[in-house]
Amino acid sequence: MQPLHQEQFASDNYSGACPEVLHALNETNQGYARAYGDDVYTKAAADGLRALFGVPCEVFFVFNGTAANSLALASLCQSYHSVVCHELSHIETDECGAPQFFSNGMKLLLSKEGDGKITPASITRLVTKRTDLHYPKPKVVSLTQSTETGMVYSLEELRAIKACAKTHGLKLHIDGARLANALASLHVSPKTFVEESGVDVLSFGGTKNGMFLGEAVVFFDKALAEDFEYRCKQAGQLASKMRYISAQWLGLLKDDVWLKNARHANAMAAYFSETVARIEGVKLLFPTQSNAVFIELDPKRIEKLAQEGWLFYTFIGTGGVRFVFSWDATKARVDALIETIKKG
Ligand SMILES: *Cc1c(COP(=O)(O)O)cnc(C)c1O
């Protein structure tokens, strides 16, 4: 069997796991440990995340982001509730209805404005459109940081959303599949981010940051975490050898490897974005603020990229191509990509 023979920028889940994660796994792979998360590594990883965020919280580990988001939202919603989110959000476009499934029928209220960010104005519009009992009751705002368009909510934007959510009695869920990239971009600590955003439940991504799989669900409103372990078990998300998920977090948390990985990925995206934007016929579709770059290219150039073996996603409208940079992206290969685009 052959892996892809060259580094690719289709997504940050095309990359492998970082050495620190593998090292932590090796350390864990000794002897016996209690099963189902009742082990010393899982306790240390949960404590490590609590220390990282610096505020009281409950931490759970699941296999992937769809589960993290869906189960987090299910813990916030009854079946008759609704969740405000952007129409480009992962929970709407990429989770096969799992959020609604695990909430037994919850409805997503979609904001169609802007470039992937929700705003207080759109939240207010969506939750005040109907107030009668024939329509699902708005209960949660869910936003993605960094967004599906590679942008980052500023602390000011987050504070405004928090105030709006409070006015309407809504809880806040954040899909942080790429939160590490957003924090690196904002230059703010996880603690500041949590306090300023007022997030109640966070899906914190490990996979795209350098683990080989695993996400954390972090409850800052601890009351909402009640019975969450049962939800995980029922959903098939309780790993019996849990130490192999949690130990990976130990690798990311030690010496702030998560931040190093995110900074590198962001820097590669920034370099690609700046360089490629100077090529004639190339247009950036969104400002580059994290590790994803979206460009508009003519179909001939897109075809050329594919012919030369480059892998990429083109799901944002027509003519939009997405490149995402990982913790181990190399400048030489980014330059090779830029050259192909230039030649095309
Ligand atoms: C990758 C990603 C997820 C997680 O997806 P899974 O494939 O279920 O692990 C969640 N949200 C966003 C915005 C993502 O990019």
GROMACS .gro file of C-alpha atoms and ligand atoms in nm:
model
  359
    1MET     CA    1   0.000   0.000   0.000
    2GLN     CA    2   0.118   0.348  -0.087
    3PRO     CA    3   0.030   0.671   0.091
    4LEU     CA    4  -0.024   0.981  -0.122
    5HIS     CA    5   0.328   1.026  -0.250
    6GLN     CA    6   0.336   1.398  -0.193
    7GLU     CA    7   0.213   1.644   0.063
    8GLN     CA    8  -0.135   1.782  -0.013
    9PHE     CA    9  -0.334   2.087   0.092
   10ALA     CA   10  -0.691   1.968   0.033
   11SER     CA   11  -0.753   1.961   0.406
   12ASP     CA   12  -0.569   1.953   0.735
   13ASN     CA   13  -0.707   1.605   0.795
   14TYR     CA   14  -0.494   1.472   0.509
   15SER     CA   15  -0.184   1.510   0.727
   16GLY     CA   16  -0.059   1.254   0.974
   17ALA     CA   17  -0.008   1.285   1.349
   18CYS     CA   18   0.271   1.502   1.489
   19PRO     CA   19   0.575   1.344   1.662
   20GLU     CA   20   0.478   1.474   2.006
   21VAL     CA   21   0.143   1.296   1.980
   22LEU     CA   22   0.312   0.972   1.873
   23HIS     CA   23   0.562   1.007   2.156
   24ALA     CA   24   0.281   1.049   2.411
   25LEU     CA   25   0.109   0.742   2.264
   26ASN     CA   26   0.424   0.537   2.300
   27GLU     CA   27   0.456   0.639   2.663
   28THR     CA   28   0.096   0.534   2.718
   29ASN     CA   29   0.141   0.204   2.540
   30GLN     CA   30   0.293   0.036   2.843
   31GLY     CA   31   0.126  -0.229   3.046
   32TYR     CA   32  -0.231  -0.209   3.161
   33ALA     CA   33  -0.474   0.070   3.235
   34ARG     CA   34  -0.836   0.086   3.341
   35ALA     CA   35  -1.081   0.093   3.049
   36TYR     CA   36  -1.352   0.340   2.934
   37GLY     CA   37  -1.173   0.654   3.047
   38ASP     CA   38  -1.122   0.552   3.407
   39ASP     CA   39  -0.744   0.569   3.363
   40VAL     CA   40  -0.464   0.801   3.472
   41TYR     CA   41  -0.393   0.932   3.118
   42THR     CA   42  -0.753   1.038   3.063
   43LYS     CA   43  -0.760   1.209   3.400
   44ALA     CA   44  -0.433   1.388   3.321
   45ALA     CA   45  -0.561   1.499   2.979
   46ALA     CA   46  -0.886   1.634   3.126
   47ASP     CA   47  -0.687   1.813   3.398
   48GLY     CA   48  -0.451   1.945   3.130
   49LEU     CA   49  -0.740   2.091   2.931
   50ARG     CA   50  -0.886   2.241   3.250
   51ALA     CA   51  -0.549   2.404   3.318
   52LEU     CA   52  -0.529   2.527   2.958
   53PHE     CA   53  -0.868   2.699   2.979
   54GLY     CA   54  -0.802   2.818   3.335
   55VAL     CA   55  -1.168   2.811   3.437
   56PRO     CA   56  -1.383   2.536   3.587
   57CYS     CA   57  -1.509   2.299   3.318
   58GLU     CA   58  -1.607   1.938   3.248
   59VAL     CA   59  -1.414   1.756   2.975
   60PHE     CA   60  -1.512   1.452   2.763
   61PHE     CA   61  -1.328   1.281   2.478
   62VAL     CA   62  -1.493   1.155   2.159
   63PHE     CA   63  -1.369   1.015   1.829
   64ASN     CA   64  -1.467   1.292   1.588
   65GLY     CA   65  -1.612   1.636   1.535
   66THR     CA   66  -1.955   1.531   1.415
   67ALA     CA   67  -2.007   1.349   1.744
   68ALA     CA   68  -1.865   1.637   1.948
   69ASN     CA   69  -2.100   1.888   1.785
   70SER     CA   70  -2.407   1.666   1.774
   71LEU     CA   71  -2.382   1.542   2.130
   72ALA     CA   72  -2.295   1.890   2.260
   73LEU     CA   73  -2.605   2.034   2.089
   74ALA     CA   74  -2.819   1.745   2.211
   75SER     CA   75  -2.718   1.832   2.566
   76LEU     CA   76  -2.836   2.191   2.507
   77CYS     CA   77  -3.164   2.114   2.327
   78GLN     CA   78  -3.493   1.941   2.368
   79SER     CA   79  -3.652   1.794   2.056
   80TYR     CA   80  -3.873   2.103   2.013
   81HIS     CA   81  -3.584   2.354   2.024
   82SER     CA   82  -3.392   2.529   1.747
   83VAL     CA   83  -3.028   2.629   1.698
   84VAL     CA   84  -2.918   2.944   1.516
   85CYS     CA   85  -2.615   2.893   1.292
   86HIS     CA   86  -2.476   3.002   0.956
   87GLU     CA   87  -2.585   2.815   0.644
   88LEU     CA   88  -2.219   2.731   0.572
   89SER     CA   89  -2.165   2.579   0.915
   90HIS     CA   90  -2.037   2.223   0.942
   91ILE     CA   91  -2.340   2.123   1.154
   92GLU     CA   92  -2.562   2.218   0.859
   93THR     CA   93  -2.356   2.109   0.561
   94ASP     CA   94  -2.134   1.820   0.671
   95GLU     CA   95  -2.289   1.614   0.948
   96CYS     CA   96  -2.560   1.422   0.766
   97GLY     CA   97  -2.831   1.547   1.002
   98ALA     CA   98  -2.654   1.406   1.309
   99PRO     CA   99  -2.722   1.717   1.524
  100GLN     CA  100  -3.095   1.685   1.456
  101PHE     CA  101  -3.082   1.306   1.497
  102PHE     CA  102  -2.917   1.315   1.840
  103SER     CA  103  -3.153   1.593   1.953
  104ASN     CA  104  -3.452   1.391   1.831
  105GLY     CA  105  -3.576   1.654   1.588
  106MET     CA  106  -3.422   1.991   1.678
  107LYS     CA  107  -3.428   2.243   1.388
  108LEU     CA  108  -3.141   2.455   1.260
  109LEU     CA  109  -3.229   2.819   1.187
  110LEU     CA  110  -2.992   2.931   0.914
  111SER     CA  111  -2.836   3.271   0.870
  112LYS     CA  112  -2.759   3.327   0.503
  113GLU     CA  113  -2.586   3.660   0.544
  114GLY     CA  114  -2.217   3.737   0.519
  115ASP     CA  115  -1.920   3.512   0.457
  116GLY     CA  116  -1.977   3.235   0.710
  117LYS     CA  117  -2.005   3.445   1.025
  118ILE     CA  118  -2.326   3.498   1.216
  119THR     CA  119  -2.401   3.842   1.355
  120PRO     CA  120  -2.622   3.979   1.635
  121ALA     CA  121  -2.852   4.127   1.369
  122SER     CA  122  -2.905   3.791   1.197
  123ILE     CA  123  -2.953   3.611   1.530
  124THR     CA  124  -3.216   3.866   1.637
  125ARG     CA  125  -3.392   3.839   1.303
  126LEU     CA  126  -3.405   3.459   1.316
  127VAL     CA  127  -3.521   3.427   1.676
  128THR     CA  128  -3.784   3.701   1.661
  129LYS     CA  129  -3.930   3.594   1.328
  130ARG     CA  130  -4.174   3.367   1.506
  131THR     CA  131  -4.257   3.353   1.873
  132ASP     CA  132  -4.563   3.128   1.872
  133LEU     CA  133  -4.564   2.769   1.986
  134HIS     CA  134  -4.615   2.632   1.636
  135TYR     CA  135  -4.248   2.698   1.561
  136PRO     CA  136  -3.945   2.536   1.734
  137LYS     CA  137  -3.824   2.748   2.024
  138PRO     CA  138  -3.479   2.908   1.974
  139LYS     CA  139  -3.244   2.779   2.239
  140VAL     CA  140  -2.885   2.789   2.115
  141VAL     CA  141  -2.646   2.990   1.899
  142SER     CA  142  -2.377   2.777   1.736
  143LEU     CA  143  -2.079   2.941   1.568
  144THR     CA  144  -1.758   2.804   1.420
  145GLN     CA  145  -1.418   2.943   1.523
  146SER     CA  146  -1.228   2.960   1.291
  147THR     CA  147  -1.511   2.963   1.037
  148GLU     CA  148  -1.565   2.727   0.744
  149THR     CA  149  -1.441   3.016   0.526
  150GLY     CA  150  -1.113   3.043   0.716
  151MET     CA  151  -1.208   3.363   0.895
  152VAL     CA  152  -1.180   3.435   1.266
  153TYR     CA  153  -1.435   3.606   1.492
  154SER     CA  154  -1.267   3.891   1.681
  155LEU     CA  155  -1.319   3.921   2.057
  156GLU     CA  156  -1.536   4.223   1.987
  157GLU     CA  157  -1.761   4.023   1.754
  158LEU     CA  158  -1.780   3.743   2.009
  159ARG     CA  159  -1.875   3.984   2.288
  160ALA     CA  160  -2.154   4.127   2.073
  161ILE     CA  161  -2.288   3.778   2.000
  162LYS     CA  162  -2.269   3.690   2.370
  163ALA     CA  163  -2.474   3.999   2.461
  164CYS     CA  164  -2.729   3.919   2.190
  165ALA     CA  165  -2.757   3.556   2.302
  166LYS     CA  166  -2.810   3.670   2.660
  167THR     CA  167  -3.087   3.909   2.556
  168HIS     CA  168  -3.272   3.625   2.385
  169GLY     CA  169  -3.198   3.363   2.651
  170LEU     CA  170  -2.982   3.151   2.418
  171LYS     CA  171  -2.691   2.924   2.509
  172LEU     CA  172  -2.369   2.940   2.307
  173HIS     CA  173  -2.205   2.641   2.141
  174ILE     CA  174  -1.876   2.683   1.956
  175ASP     CA  175  -1.751   2.440   1.694
  176GLY     CA  176  -1.378   2.468   1.752
  177ALA     CA  177  -1.257   2.204   1.507
  178ARG     CA  178  -0.989   2.466   1.427
  179LEU     CA  179  -0.999   2.667   1.748
  180ALA     CA  180  -0.622   2.633   1.787
  181ASN     CA  181  -0.573   2.817   1.457
  182ALA     CA  182  -0.814   3.090   1.565
  183LEU     CA  183  -0.640   3.139   1.900
  184ALA     CA  184  -0.301   3.155   1.729
  185SER     CA  185  -0.442   3.411   1.487
  186LEU     CA  186  -0.600   3.627   1.758
  187HIS     CA  187  -0.300   3.605   1.992
  188VAL     CA  188  -0.530   3.548   2.285
  189SER     CA  189  -0.514   3.284   2.556
  190PRO     CA  190  -0.774   3.007   2.573
  191LYS     CA  191  -0.889   3.157   2.906
  192THR     CA  192  -0.948   3.502   2.756
  193PHE     CA  193  -1.131   3.343   2.466
  194VAL     CA  194  -1.362   3.146   2.695
  195GLU     CA  195  -1.433   3.443   2.920
  196GLU     CA  196  -1.491   3.694   2.642
  197SER     CA  197  -1.706   3.466   2.426
  198GLY     CA  198  -1.910   3.327   2.714
  199VAL     CA  199  -1.912   2.986   2.543
  200ASP     CA  200  -2.123   2.730   2.729
  201VAL     CA  201  -2.012   2.419   2.538
  202LEU     CA  202  -1.709   2.389   2.313
  203SER     CA  203  -1.617   2.122   2.059
  204PHE     CA  204  -1.237   2.142   2.072
  205GLY     CA  205  -1.058   1.992   1.774
  206GLY     CA  206  -0.757   1.768   1.810
  207THR     CA  207  -0.758   1.587   1.474
  208LYS     CA  208  -0.676   1.882   1.249
  209ASN     CA  209  -0.422   2.016   1.496
  210GLY     CA  210  -0.197   1.708   1.488
  211MET     CA  211  -0.369   1.414   1.653
  212PHE     CA  212  -0.462   1.112   1.448
  213LEU     CA  213  -0.814   1.123   1.583
  214GLY     CA  214  -1.006   1.272   1.869
  215GLU     CA  215  -1.192   1.582   1.982
  216ALA     CA  216  -1.282   1.710   2.326
  217VAL     CA  217  -1.622   1.834   2.439
  218VAL     CA  218  -1.573   2.098   2.706
  219PHE     CA  219  -1.863   2.221   2.921
  220PHE     CA  220  -1.805   2.561   3.080
  221ASP     CA  221  -2.162   2.551   3.208
  222LYS     CA  222  -2.104   2.241   3.418
  223ALA     CA  223  -2.474   2.176   3.482
  224LEU     CA  224  -2.514   2.101   3.111
  225ALA     CA  225  -2.267   1.813   3.139
  226GLU     CA  226  -2.507   1.607   3.348
  227ASP     CA  227  -2.529   1.252   3.214
  228PHE     CA  228  -2.311   1.343   2.912
  229GLU     CA  229  -2.112   1.022   2.954
  230TYR     CA  230  -2.434   0.829   2.889
  231ARG     CA  231  -2.491   1.023   2.566
  232CYS     CA  232  -2.138   0.938   2.454
  233LYS     CA  233  -2.181   0.570   2.536
  234GLN     CA  234  -2.521   0.547   2.365
  235ALA     CA  235  -2.381   0.717   2.054
  236GLY     CA  236  -2.094   0.468   2.030
  237GLN     CA  237  -1.843   0.738   2.128
  238LEU     CA  238  -1.703   0.587   2.448
  239ALA     CA  239  -1.368   0.434   2.355
  240SER     CA  240  -1.292   0.127   2.559
  241LYS     CA  241  -0.916   0.185   2.536
  242MET     CA  242  -0.977   0.555   2.597
  243ARG     CA  243  -0.617   0.617   2.698
  244TYR     CA  244  -0.521   0.612   2.329
  245ILE     CA  245  -0.743   0.911   2.257
  246SER     CA  246  -0.665   1.105   2.573
  247ALA     CA  247  -0.288   1.048   2.566
  248GLN     CA  248  -0.273   1.226   2.234
  249TRP     CA  249  -0.395   1.538   2.410
  250LEU     CA  250  -0.106   1.507   2.655
  251GLY     CA  251   0.124   1.527   2.353
  252LEU     CA  252  -0.045   1.844   2.226
  253LEU     CA  253  -0.069   2.014   2.564
  254LYS     CA  254   0.292   1.963   2.675
  255ASP     CA  255   0.500   2.272   2.588
  256ASP     CA  256   0.200   2.417   2.397
  257VAL     CA  257   0.254   2.197   2.094
  258TRP     CA  258  -0.107   2.273   1.991
  259LEU     CA  259  -0.012   2.640   1.956
  260LYS     CA  260   0.313   2.567   1.774
  261ASN     CA  261   0.125   2.346   1.526
  262ALA     CA  262  -0.148   2.605   1.471
  263ARG     CA  263   0.099   2.891   1.428
  264HIS     CA  264   0.294   2.698   1.168
  265ALA     CA  265  -0.020   2.607   0.973
  266ASN     CA  266  -0.140   2.969   0.984
  267ALA     CA  267   0.201   3.098   0.872
  268MET     CA  268   0.203   2.864   0.571
  269ALA     CA  269  -0.149   2.978   0.477
  270ALA     CA  270  -0.047   3.343   0.510
  271TYR     CA  271   0.259   3.287   0.291
  272PHE     CA  272   0.055   3.106   0.026
  273SER     CA  273  -0.219   3.369   0.037
  274GLU     CA  274   0.016   3.667   0.000
  275THR     CA  275   0.212   3.507  -0.281
  276VAL     CA  276  -0.073   3.366  -0.480
  277ALA     CA  277  -0.275   3.690  -0.459
  278ARG     CA  278  -0.005   3.862  -0.666
  279ILE     CA  279  -0.059   3.624  -0.959
  280GLU     CA  280  -0.274   3.767  -1.233
  281GLY     CA  281  -0.619   3.612  -1.253
  282VAL     CA  282  -0.611   3.491  -0.894
  283LYS     CA  283  -0.858   3.641  -0.651
  284LEU     CA  284  -0.881   3.572  -0.280
  285LEU     CA  285  -1.241   3.492  -0.190
  286PHE     CA  286  -1.206   3.561   0.182
  287PRO     CA  287  -0.942   3.733   0.393
  288THR     CA  288  -0.687   3.476   0.512
  289GLN     CA  289  -0.705   3.471   0.892
  290SER     CA  290  -0.629   3.110   0.984
  291ASN     CA  291  -0.496   2.804   0.799
  292ALA     CA  292  -0.740   2.794   0.505
  293VAL     CA  293  -0.716   2.993   0.182
  294PHE     CA  294  -0.997   3.022  -0.073
  295ILE     CA  295  -0.917   3.149  -0.419
  296GLU     CA  296  -1.110   3.206  -0.736
  297LEU     CA  297  -0.945   3.049  -1.041
  298ASP     CA  298  -1.057   3.005  -1.399
  299PRO     CA  299  -1.164   2.649  -1.489
  300LYS     CA  300  -0.856   2.592  -1.708
  301ARG     CA  301  -0.624   2.657  -1.417
  302ILE     CA  302  -0.830   2.432  -1.192
  303GLU     CA  303  -0.805   2.155  -1.452
  304LYS     CA  304  -0.429   2.202  -1.473
  305LEU     CA  305  -0.396   2.169  -1.097
  306ALA     CA  306  -0.590   1.843  -1.104
  307GLN     CA  307  -0.385   1.712  -1.398
  308GLU     CA  308  -0.063   1.774  -1.207
  309GLY     CA  309  -0.192   1.562  -0.921
  310TRP     CA  310  -0.294   1.832  -0.676
  311LEU     CA  311  -0.588   1.750  -0.454
  312PHE     CA  312  -0.826   2.024  -0.342
  313TYR     CA  313  -1.189   2.097  -0.264
  314THR     CA  314  -1.405   2.316  -0.486
  315PHE     CA  315  -1.726   2.321  -0.286
  316ILE     CA  316  -1.754   2.694  -0.224
  317GLY     CA  317  -1.963   2.824  -0.514
  318THR     CA  318  -1.825   2.796  -0.865
  319GLY     CA  319  -1.464   2.869  -0.934
  320GLY     CA  320  -1.370   2.863  -0.566
  321VAL     CA  321  -1.078   2.640  -0.467
  322ARG     CA  322  -0.987   2.570  -0.106
  323PHE     CA  323  -0.639   2.497   0.024
  324VAL     CA  324  -0.579   2.412   0.389
  325PHE     CA  325  -0.239   2.400   0.555
  326SER     CA  326  -0.141   2.149   0.823
  327TRP     CA  327   0.095   2.147   1.119
  328ASP     CA  328   0.367   1.996   0.895
  329ALA     CA  329   0.316   2.188   0.569
  330THR     CA  330   0.650   2.257   0.402
  331LYS     CA  331   0.738   2.580   0.226
  332ALA     CA  332   0.896   2.391  -0.065
  333ARG     CA  333   0.572   2.214  -0.142
  334VAL     CA  334   0.370   2.536  -0.098
  335ASP     CA  335   0.607   2.694  -0.351
  336ALA     CA  336   0.547   2.402  -0.588
  337LEU     CA  337   0.173   2.462  -0.563
  338ILE     CA  338   0.220   2.832  -0.630
  339GLU     CA  339   0.434   2.749  -0.936
  340THR     CA  340   0.163   2.524  -1.079
  341ILE     CA  341  -0.096   2.797  -1.035
  342LYS     CA  342   0.138   3.052  -1.193
  343LYS     CA  343   0.207   2.832  -1.497
  344GLY     CA  344  -0.159   2.739  -1.546
  345LIG     C1  345  -1.342   1.893   1.032
  345LIG     C2  346  -1.452   1.969   1.096
  345LIG     C3  347  -1.533   1.911   1.194
  345LIG     C4  348  -1.519   1.766   1.236
  345LIG     O1  349  -1.558   1.677   1.141
  345LIG     P1  350  -1.547   1.517   1.156
  345LIG     O2  351  -1.520   1.472   1.019
  345LIG     O3  352  -1.678   1.470   1.207
  345LIG     O4  353  -1.439   1.489   1.254
  345LIG     C5  354  -1.628   1.990   1.256
  345LIG     N1  355  -1.643   2.119   1.224
  345LIG     C6  356  -1.567   2.179   1.131
  345LIG     C7  357  -1.586   2.324   1.102
  345LIG     C8  358  -1.470   2.105   1.063
  345LIG     O5  359  -1.395   2.165   0.970
   0.00000   0.00000   0.00000
